[in-house]
Amino acid sequence: GQNIDQPTEMTATEGAIVQINCTYQTSGFNGLFWYQQHAGEAPTFLSYNVLDGLEEKGRFSSFLSRSKGYSYLLLKELQMKDSASYLCAVADSNYQLIWGAGTKLIIKP
Amino acid sequence: IAGITQAPTSQILAAGRRMTLRCTQDMRHNAMYWYRQDLGLGLRLIHYSNTAGTTGKGEVPDGYSVSRANTDDFPLTLASAVPSQTSVYFCASSPGGYDTGELFFGEGSRLTVL
């Protein structure tokens, strides 16, 4: 079966760095997405990786290793507004998105 | 403001009743999707449409139907609601067809079936 695993919850301190991991097992691979979802709101797109390596976008970076079935989202200089759930999703061989359950990130002052 | 509009934002429904969740987008995106989101589970695809006039079944289609008469509208109908359909429903769209690309989500419809 197809599976996306990510930690249920993480806690970090304002101003610090946090890494949210995502491992996947899917039938085929056509890219990995990270979305941010604040409580009670819609998911919003953060990043897309289809090739191995690191993609940097401001305070957020996303890394992919296709051979290991692994990705991480790195958040630097954490701000209170970064408190949200972070969703990992993989596009399979049919370009259908398989979603992880999300990682709830709690930022403490 | 461009984007996706869902209605209603929240609804309490008696079991056995019929319910239609509305979704409209003004971005002229070809592909549209309906997901449900339940605590502890990832988003699960109910139905999708790659272009106007076509629809397809997702991971959890039973008890739901959709139509895509035009590019902008993609309503989701629960013919006879059951308590297990209590969930938050998200409509989404993307510019491409089979190529998912970035998804743009509506604000969600919280449905409670009693």
PDB file of C-alpha atoms in Angstrom:
ATOM      1  CA  GLY A   1       0.000   0.000   0.000  1.00  0.00           C
ATOM      2  CA  GLN A   2       0.920   3.628  -0.227  1.00  0.00           C
ATOM      3  CA  ASN A   3       2.051   5.367   2.921  1.00  0.00           C
ATOM      4  CA  ILE A   4       3.303   8.749   4.074  1.00  0.00           C
ATOM      5  CA  ASP A   5       4.777   9.021   7.573  1.00  0.00           C
ATOM      6  CA  GLN A   6       5.479  12.200   9.488  1.00  0.00           C
ATOM      7  CA  PRO A   7       5.611  12.968  13.215  1.00  0.00           C
ATOM      8  CA  THR A   8       2.288  13.832  14.791  1.00  0.00           C
ATOM      9  CA  GLU A   9       3.495  16.798  16.799  1.00  0.00           C
ATOM     10  CA  MET A  10       6.660  18.809  17.388  1.00  0.00           C
ATOM     11  CA  THR A  11       7.513  21.680  19.721  1.00  0.00           C
ATOM     12  CA  ALA A  12      10.148  24.347  19.089  1.00  0.00           C
ATOM     13  CA  THR A  13      11.189  27.704  20.495  1.00  0.00           C
ATOM     14  CA  GLU A  14      10.706  31.062  18.819  1.00  0.00           C
ATOM     15  CA  GLY A  15      13.850  32.049  16.914  1.00  0.00           C
ATOM     16  CA  ALA A  16      15.126  28.482  16.670  1.00  0.00           C
ATOM     17  CA  ILE A  17      15.325  26.010  13.766  1.00  0.00           C
ATOM     18  CA  VAL A  18      13.107  22.950  13.352  1.00  0.00           C
ATOM     19  CA  GLN A  19      13.213  20.062  10.885  1.00  0.00           C
ATOM     20  CA  ILE A  20      10.042  18.134  10.040  1.00  0.00           C
ATOM     21  CA  ASN A  21      10.670  14.764   8.443  1.00  0.00           C
ATOM     22  CA  CYS A  22       8.534  12.864   5.955  1.00  0.00           C
ATOM     23  CA  THR A  23       9.099   9.341   4.673  1.00  0.00           C
ATOM     24  CA  TYR A  24       7.050   7.821   1.901  1.00  0.00           C
ATOM     25  CA  GLN A  25       6.291   4.571   0.142  1.00  0.00           C
ATOM     26  CA  THR A  26       4.251   5.083  -2.989  1.00  0.00           C
ATOM     27  CA  SER A  27       3.599   3.422  -6.329  1.00  0.00           C
ATOM     28  CA  GLY A  28       5.699   5.716  -8.450  1.00  0.00           C
ATOM     29  CA  PHE A  29       6.896   9.223  -7.713  1.00  0.00           C
ATOM     30  CA  ASN A  30       6.112  12.450  -9.484  1.00  0.00           C
ATOM     31  CA  GLY A  31       7.057  14.984  -6.872  1.00  0.00           C
ATOM     32  CA  LEU A  32       6.698  15.820  -3.198  1.00  0.00           C
ATOM     33  CA  PHE A  33       4.800  18.770  -1.801  1.00  0.00           C
ATOM     34  CA  TRP A  34       4.748  20.556   1.528  1.00  0.00           C
ATOM     35  CA  TYR A  35       1.707  22.529   2.611  1.00  0.00           C
ATOM     36  CA  GLN A  36       1.062  24.659   5.679  1.00  0.00           C
ATOM     37  CA  GLN A  37      -2.313  24.596   7.408  1.00  0.00           C
ATOM     38  CA  HIS A  38      -3.236  26.917  10.258  1.00  0.00           C
ATOM     39  CA  ALA A  39      -5.939  25.659  12.591  1.00  0.00           C
ATOM     40  CA  GLY A  40      -9.381  26.039  11.053  1.00  0.00           C
ATOM     41  CA  GLU A  41      -7.996  27.213   7.728  1.00  0.00           C
ATOM     42  CA  ALA A  42      -7.229  25.793   4.295  1.00  0.00           C
ATOM     43  CA  PRO A  43      -3.855  24.276   3.398  1.00  0.00           C
ATOM     44  CA  THR A  44      -1.525  26.589   1.499  1.00  0.00           C
ATOM     45  CA  PHE A  45       1.357  25.556  -0.736  1.00  0.00           C
ATOM     46  CA  LEU A  46       4.912  25.850   0.591  1.00  0.00           C
ATOM     47  CA  SER A  47       7.225  23.863  -1.666  1.00  0.00           C
ATOM     48  CA  TYR A  48       7.628  21.259  -4.378  1.00  0.00           C
ATOM     49  CA  ASN A  49      10.565  18.887  -4.902  1.00  0.00           C
ATOM     50  CA  VAL A  50      10.915  16.463  -7.778  1.00  0.00           C
ATOM     51  CA  LEU A  51      14.709  16.172  -7.959  1.00  0.00           C
ATOM     52  CA  ASP A  52      17.087  15.260  -5.156  1.00  0.00           C
ATOM     53  CA  GLY A  53      18.489  18.119  -3.178  1.00  0.00           C
ATOM     54  CA  LEU A  54      17.588  21.212  -1.270  1.00  0.00           C
ATOM     55  CA  GLU A  55      15.140  23.904  -2.355  1.00  0.00           C
ATOM     56  CA  GLU A  56      15.375  27.130  -0.385  1.00  0.00           C
ATOM     57  CA  LYS A  57      12.639  29.726  -0.174  1.00  0.00           C
ATOM     58  CA  GLY A  58      13.251  32.405   2.420  1.00  0.00           C
ATOM     59  CA  ARG A  59      13.084  30.960   5.934  1.00  0.00           C
ATOM     60  CA  PHE A  60      11.775  27.651   4.613  1.00  0.00           C
ATOM     61  CA  SER A  61      13.780  24.935   2.854  1.00  0.00           C
ATOM     62  CA  SER A  62      12.740  21.512   1.627  1.00  0.00           C
ATOM     63  CA  PHE A  63      15.009  18.548   0.955  1.00  0.00           C
ATOM     64  CA  LEU A  64      14.364  15.390  -1.037  1.00  0.00           C
ATOM     65  CA  SER A  65      16.147  12.045  -1.350  1.00  0.00           C
ATOM     66  CA  ARG A  66      14.260   9.840  -3.784  1.00  0.00           C
ATOM     67  CA  SER A  67      16.486   6.809  -3.171  1.00  0.00           C
ATOM     68  CA  LYS A  68      15.669   6.941   0.549  1.00  0.00           C
ATOM     69  CA  GLY A  69      12.008   7.908   0.137  1.00  0.00           C
ATOM     70  CA  TYR A  70      12.674  10.829   2.441  1.00  0.00           C
ATOM     71  CA  SER A  71      12.067  14.534   2.656  1.00  0.00           C
ATOM     72  CA  TYR A  72      12.313  17.199   5.296  1.00  0.00           C
ATOM     73  CA  LEU A  73      11.036  20.717   5.726  1.00  0.00           C
ATOM     74  CA  LEU A  74      13.428  23.055   7.520  1.00  0.00           C
ATOM     75  CA  LEU A  75      12.066  26.175   9.167  1.00  0.00           C
ATOM     76  CA  LYS A  76      14.564  28.778  10.347  1.00  0.00           C
ATOM     77  CA  GLU A  77      14.169  31.798  12.640  1.00  0.00           C
ATOM     78  CA  LEU A  78      10.881  30.464  13.911  1.00  0.00           C
ATOM     79  CA  GLN A  79       8.091  32.930  14.503  1.00  0.00           C
ATOM     80  CA  MET A  80       4.912  32.459  16.500  1.00  0.00           C
ATOM     81  CA  LYS A  81       2.920  32.606  13.263  1.00  0.00           C
ATOM     82  CA  ASP A  82       4.680  29.418  12.132  1.00  0.00           C
ATOM     83  CA  SER A  83       2.539  27.493  14.615  1.00  0.00           C
ATOM     84  CA  ALA A  84       0.516  25.321  12.228  1.00  0.00           C
ATOM     85  CA  SER A  85       0.252  21.844  10.810  1.00  0.00           C
ATOM     86  CA  TYR A  86       2.638  20.916   8.009  1.00  0.00           C
ATOM     87  CA  LEU A  87       1.376  18.425   5.468  1.00  0.00           C
ATOM     88  CA  CYS A  88       3.602  16.249   3.298  1.00  0.00           C
ATOM     89  CA  ALA A  89       2.113  14.892   0.058  1.00  0.00           C
ATOM     90  CA  VAL A  90       3.529  12.745  -2.743  1.00  0.00           C
ATOM     91  CA  ALA A  91       2.278  12.571  -6.334  1.00  0.00           C
ATOM     92  CA  ASP A  92       2.183   8.903  -7.355  1.00  0.00           C
ATOM     93  CA  SER A  93       2.550   7.333 -10.802  1.00  0.00           C
ATOM     94  CA  ASN A  94      -0.954   8.558 -11.725  1.00  0.00           C
ATOM     95  CA  TYR A  95      -0.212  12.059 -10.432  1.00  0.00           C
ATOM     96  CA  GLN A  96      -2.689  11.538  -7.604  1.00  0.00           C
ATOM     97  CA  LEU A  97      -1.604  13.107  -4.333  1.00  0.00           C
ATOM     98  CA  ILE A  98      -1.097  10.849  -1.327  1.00  0.00           C
ATOM     99  CA  TRP A  99      -1.189  12.877   1.890  1.00  0.00           C
ATOM    100  CA  GLY A 100       0.438  12.396   5.253  1.00  0.00           C
ATOM    101  CA  ALA A 101      -1.613  13.072   8.386  1.00  0.00           C
ATOM    102  CA  GLY A 102       0.360  16.240   9.062  1.00  0.00           C
ATOM    103  CA  THR A 103       2.748  17.423  11.755  1.00  0.00           C
ATOM    104  CA  LYS A 104       1.409  19.920  14.270  1.00  0.00           C
ATOM    105  CA  LEU A 105       4.166  22.380  15.098  1.00  0.00           C
ATOM    106  CA  ILE A 106       3.878  24.255  18.375  1.00  0.00           C
ATOM    107  CA  ILE A 107       6.091  27.324  18.805  1.00  0.00           C
ATOM    108  CA  LYS A 108       6.834  28.466  22.360  1.00  0.00           C
ATOM    109  CA  PRO A 109       8.136  31.928  23.262  1.00  0.00           C
TER     110      PRO A 109
ATOM    111  CA  ILE B   1     -10.864  38.398  -4.962  1.00  0.00           C
ATOM    112  CA  ALA B   2      -9.794  35.429  -7.104  1.00  0.00           C
ATOM    113  CA  GLY B   3      -9.891  31.999  -5.574  1.00  0.00           C
ATOM    114  CA  ILE B   4     -12.190  29.206  -4.519  1.00  0.00           C
ATOM    115  CA  THR B   5     -15.439  29.739  -2.678  1.00  0.00           C
ATOM    116  CA  GLN B   6     -17.167  26.979  -0.723  1.00  0.00           C
ATOM    117  CA  ALA B   7     -20.626  27.010   0.787  1.00  0.00           C
ATOM    118  CA  PRO B   8     -21.852  26.446   3.376  1.00  0.00           C
ATOM    119  CA  THR B   9     -18.930  26.978   5.751  1.00  0.00           C
ATOM    120  CA  SER B  10     -20.647  24.900   8.381  1.00  0.00           C
ATOM    121  CA  GLN B  11     -23.735  22.686   8.489  1.00  0.00           C
ATOM    122  CA  ILE B  12     -25.426  20.310  10.909  1.00  0.00           C
ATOM    123  CA  LEU B  13     -27.445  17.675   9.105  1.00  0.00           C
ATOM    124  CA  ALA B  14     -29.761  14.870  10.157  1.00  0.00           C
ATOM    125  CA  ALA B  15     -28.823  11.385   8.989  1.00  0.00           C
ATOM    126  CA  GLY B  16     -30.622  10.369   5.826  1.00  0.00           C
ATOM    127  CA  ARG B  17     -30.891  13.894   4.477  1.00  0.00           C
ATOM    128  CA  ARG B  18     -29.497  14.956   1.124  1.00  0.00           C
ATOM    129  CA  MET B  19     -26.845  17.660   1.114  1.00  0.00           C
ATOM    130  CA  THR B  20     -24.923  19.498  -1.596  1.00  0.00           C
ATOM    131  CA  LEU B  21     -21.679  21.308  -0.863  1.00  0.00           C
ATOM    132  CA  ARG B  22     -20.987  24.019  -3.391  1.00  0.00           C
ATOM    133  CA  CYS B  23     -17.606  24.945  -4.823  1.00  0.00           C
ATOM    134  CA  THR B  24     -16.866  27.717  -7.294  1.00  0.00           C
ATOM    135  CA  GLN B  25     -13.521  28.910  -8.625  1.00  0.00           C
ATOM    136  CA  ASP B  26     -12.741  31.925 -10.765  1.00  0.00           C
ATOM    137  CA  MET B  27      -9.166  31.058 -11.757  1.00  0.00           C
ATOM    138  CA  ARG B  28     -10.191  29.084 -14.878  1.00  0.00           C
ATOM    139  CA  HIS B  29      -8.375  26.046 -13.535  1.00  0.00           C
ATOM    140  CA  ASN B  30      -8.986  22.818 -15.422  1.00  0.00           C
ATOM    141  CA  ALA B  31      -8.717  20.395 -12.520  1.00  0.00           C
ATOM    142  CA  MET B  32     -10.867  20.386  -9.381  1.00  0.00           C
ATOM    143  CA  TYR B  33     -10.928  18.095  -6.376  1.00  0.00           C
ATOM    144  CA  TRP B  34     -12.945  17.268  -3.299  1.00  0.00           C
ATOM    145  CA  TYR B  35     -11.118  16.101  -0.171  1.00  0.00           C
ATOM    146  CA  ARG B  36     -12.238  15.213   3.311  1.00  0.00           C
ATOM    147  CA  GLN B  37     -10.033  15.839   6.315  1.00  0.00           C
ATOM    148  CA  ASP B  38     -10.466  13.853   9.529  1.00  0.00           C
ATOM    149  CA  LEU B  39      -8.417  14.095  12.709  1.00  0.00           C
ATOM    150  CA  GLY B  40      -5.339  11.888  12.581  1.00  0.00           C
ATOM    151  CA  LEU B  41      -5.733  11.121   8.894  1.00  0.00           C
ATOM    152  CA  GLY B  42      -4.313  12.745   5.819  1.00  0.00           C
ATOM    153  CA  LEU B  43      -6.493  14.484   3.291  1.00  0.00           C
ATOM    154  CA  ARG B  44      -8.413  11.853   1.382  1.00  0.00           C
ATOM    155  CA  LEU B  45      -9.584  12.379  -2.174  1.00  0.00           C
ATOM    156  CA  ILE B  46     -13.301  11.799  -2.726  1.00  0.00           C
ATOM    157  CA  HIS B  47     -13.785  12.749  -6.372  1.00  0.00           C
ATOM    158  CA  TYR B  48     -11.912  14.767  -8.936  1.00  0.00           C
ATOM    159  CA  SER B  49     -12.408  16.340 -12.332  1.00  0.00           C
ATOM    160  CA  ASN B  50      -9.567  16.928 -14.763  1.00  0.00           C
ATOM    161  CA  THR B  51     -11.654  19.117 -17.039  1.00  0.00           C
ATOM    162  CA  ALA B  52     -15.232  20.272 -17.482  1.00  0.00           C
ATOM    163  CA  GLY B  53     -17.517  17.395 -18.416  1.00  0.00           C
ATOM    164  CA  THR B  54     -15.370  14.666 -16.832  1.00  0.00           C
ATOM    165  CA  THR B  55     -15.187  13.287 -13.307  1.00  0.00           C
ATOM    166  CA  GLY B  56     -13.347  10.474 -11.576  1.00  0.00           C
ATOM    167  CA  LYS B  57     -13.428   8.557  -8.308  1.00  0.00           C
ATOM    168  CA  GLY B  58     -10.830   9.113  -5.657  1.00  0.00           C
ATOM    169  CA  GLU B  59      -9.863   7.087  -2.627  1.00  0.00           C
ATOM    170  CA  VAL B  60     -13.186   7.352  -0.730  1.00  0.00           C
ATOM    171  CA  PRO B  61     -16.018   7.949  -3.251  1.00  0.00           C
ATOM    172  CA  ASP B  62     -18.807   5.853  -1.707  1.00  0.00           C
ATOM    173  CA  GLY B  63     -21.834   7.873  -0.647  1.00  0.00           C
ATOM    174  CA  TYR B  64     -20.759  10.925  -2.652  1.00  0.00           C
ATOM    175  CA  SER B  65     -21.386  12.160  -6.177  1.00  0.00           C
ATOM    176  CA  VAL B  66     -20.099  15.110  -8.191  1.00  0.00           C
ATOM    177  CA  SER B  67     -20.787  16.872 -11.447  1.00  0.00           C
ATOM    178  CA  ARG B  68     -18.739  19.271 -13.585  1.00  0.00           C
ATOM    179  CA  ALA B  69     -21.102  21.026 -15.943  1.00  0.00           C
ATOM    180  CA  ASN B  70     -18.690  23.931 -16.481  1.00  0.00           C
ATOM    181  CA  THR B  71     -15.162  25.002 -15.595  1.00  0.00           C
ATOM    182  CA  ASP B  72     -16.072  27.034 -12.527  1.00  0.00           C
ATOM    183  CA  ASP B  73     -18.421  24.833 -10.495  1.00  0.00           C
ATOM    184  CA  PHE B  74     -17.856  21.460  -8.853  1.00  0.00           C
ATOM    185  CA  PRO B  75     -20.632  20.558  -6.372  1.00  0.00           C
ATOM    186  CA  LEU B  76     -20.384  17.553  -4.066  1.00  0.00           C
ATOM    187  CA  THR B  77     -23.620  15.758  -3.140  1.00  0.00           C
ATOM    188  CA  LEU B  78     -24.289  13.416  -0.258  1.00  0.00           C
ATOM    189  CA  ALA B  79     -27.396  11.527  -1.352  1.00  0.00           C
ATOM    190  CA  SER B  80     -28.277  10.193   2.092  1.00  0.00           C
ATOM    191  CA  ALA B  81     -25.940  11.454   4.797  1.00  0.00           C
ATOM    192  CA  VAL B  82     -24.556   9.110   7.475  1.00  0.00           C
ATOM    193  CA  PRO B  83     -22.684   9.998  10.695  1.00  0.00           C
ATOM    194  CA  SER B  84     -19.385   8.681   9.268  1.00  0.00           C
ATOM    195  CA  GLN B  85     -19.539  11.525   6.752  1.00  0.00           C
ATOM    196  CA  THR B  86     -19.006  14.017   9.560  1.00  0.00           C
ATOM    197  CA  SER B  87     -15.829  15.756   8.453  1.00  0.00           C
ATOM    198  CA  VAL B  88     -14.285  18.905   7.076  1.00  0.00           C
ATOM    199  CA  TYR B  89     -14.575  19.011   3.314  1.00  0.00           C
ATOM    200  CA  PHE B  90     -12.128  20.927   1.160  1.00  0.00           C
ATOM    201  CA  CYS B  91     -12.547  21.801  -2.483  1.00  0.00           C
ATOM    202  CA  ALA B  92      -9.346  22.460  -4.422  1.00  0.00           C
ATOM    203  CA  SER B  93      -8.274  23.324  -7.934  1.00  0.00           C
ATOM    204  CA  SER B  94      -5.097  23.269 -10.004  1.00  0.00           C
ATOM    205  CA  PRO B  95      -4.237  24.682 -13.414  1.00  0.00           C
ATOM    206  CA  GLY B  96      -3.246  21.343 -14.941  1.00  0.00           C
ATOM    207  CA  GLY B  97      -5.121  18.164 -15.625  1.00  0.00           C
ATOM    208  CA  TYR B  98      -3.260  15.016 -14.643  1.00  0.00           C
ATOM    209  CA  ASP B  99      -0.211  17.026 -13.646  1.00  0.00           C
ATOM    210  CA  THR B 100      -1.266  18.057 -10.156  1.00  0.00           C
ATOM    211  CA  GLY B 101       0.893  21.098  -9.746  1.00  0.00           C
ATOM    212  CA  GLU B 102       0.099  23.359  -6.834  1.00  0.00           C
ATOM    213  CA  LEU B 103      -3.358  22.976  -5.361  1.00  0.00           C
ATOM    214  CA  PHE B 104      -5.436  25.970  -4.330  1.00  0.00           C
ATOM    215  CA  PHE B 105      -7.877  25.182  -1.553  1.00  0.00           C
ATOM    216  CA  GLY B 106     -11.177  26.650  -0.504  1.00  0.00           C
ATOM    217  CA  GLU B 107     -11.750  27.526   3.143  1.00  0.00           C
ATOM    218  CA  GLY B 108     -13.542  24.281   3.885  1.00  0.00           C
ATOM    219  CA  SER B 109     -17.045  23.154   4.807  1.00  0.00           C
ATOM    220  CA  ARG B 110     -17.486  21.635   8.251  1.00  0.00           C
ATOM    221  CA  LEU B 111     -20.270  19.059   8.124  1.00  0.00           C
ATOM    222  CA  THR B 112     -21.770  17.311  11.126  1.00  0.00           C
ATOM    223  CA  VAL B 113     -24.195  14.443  10.528  1.00  0.00           C
ATOM    224  CA  LEU B 114     -26.303  13.462  13.525  1.00  0.00           C
TER     225      LEU B 114
END
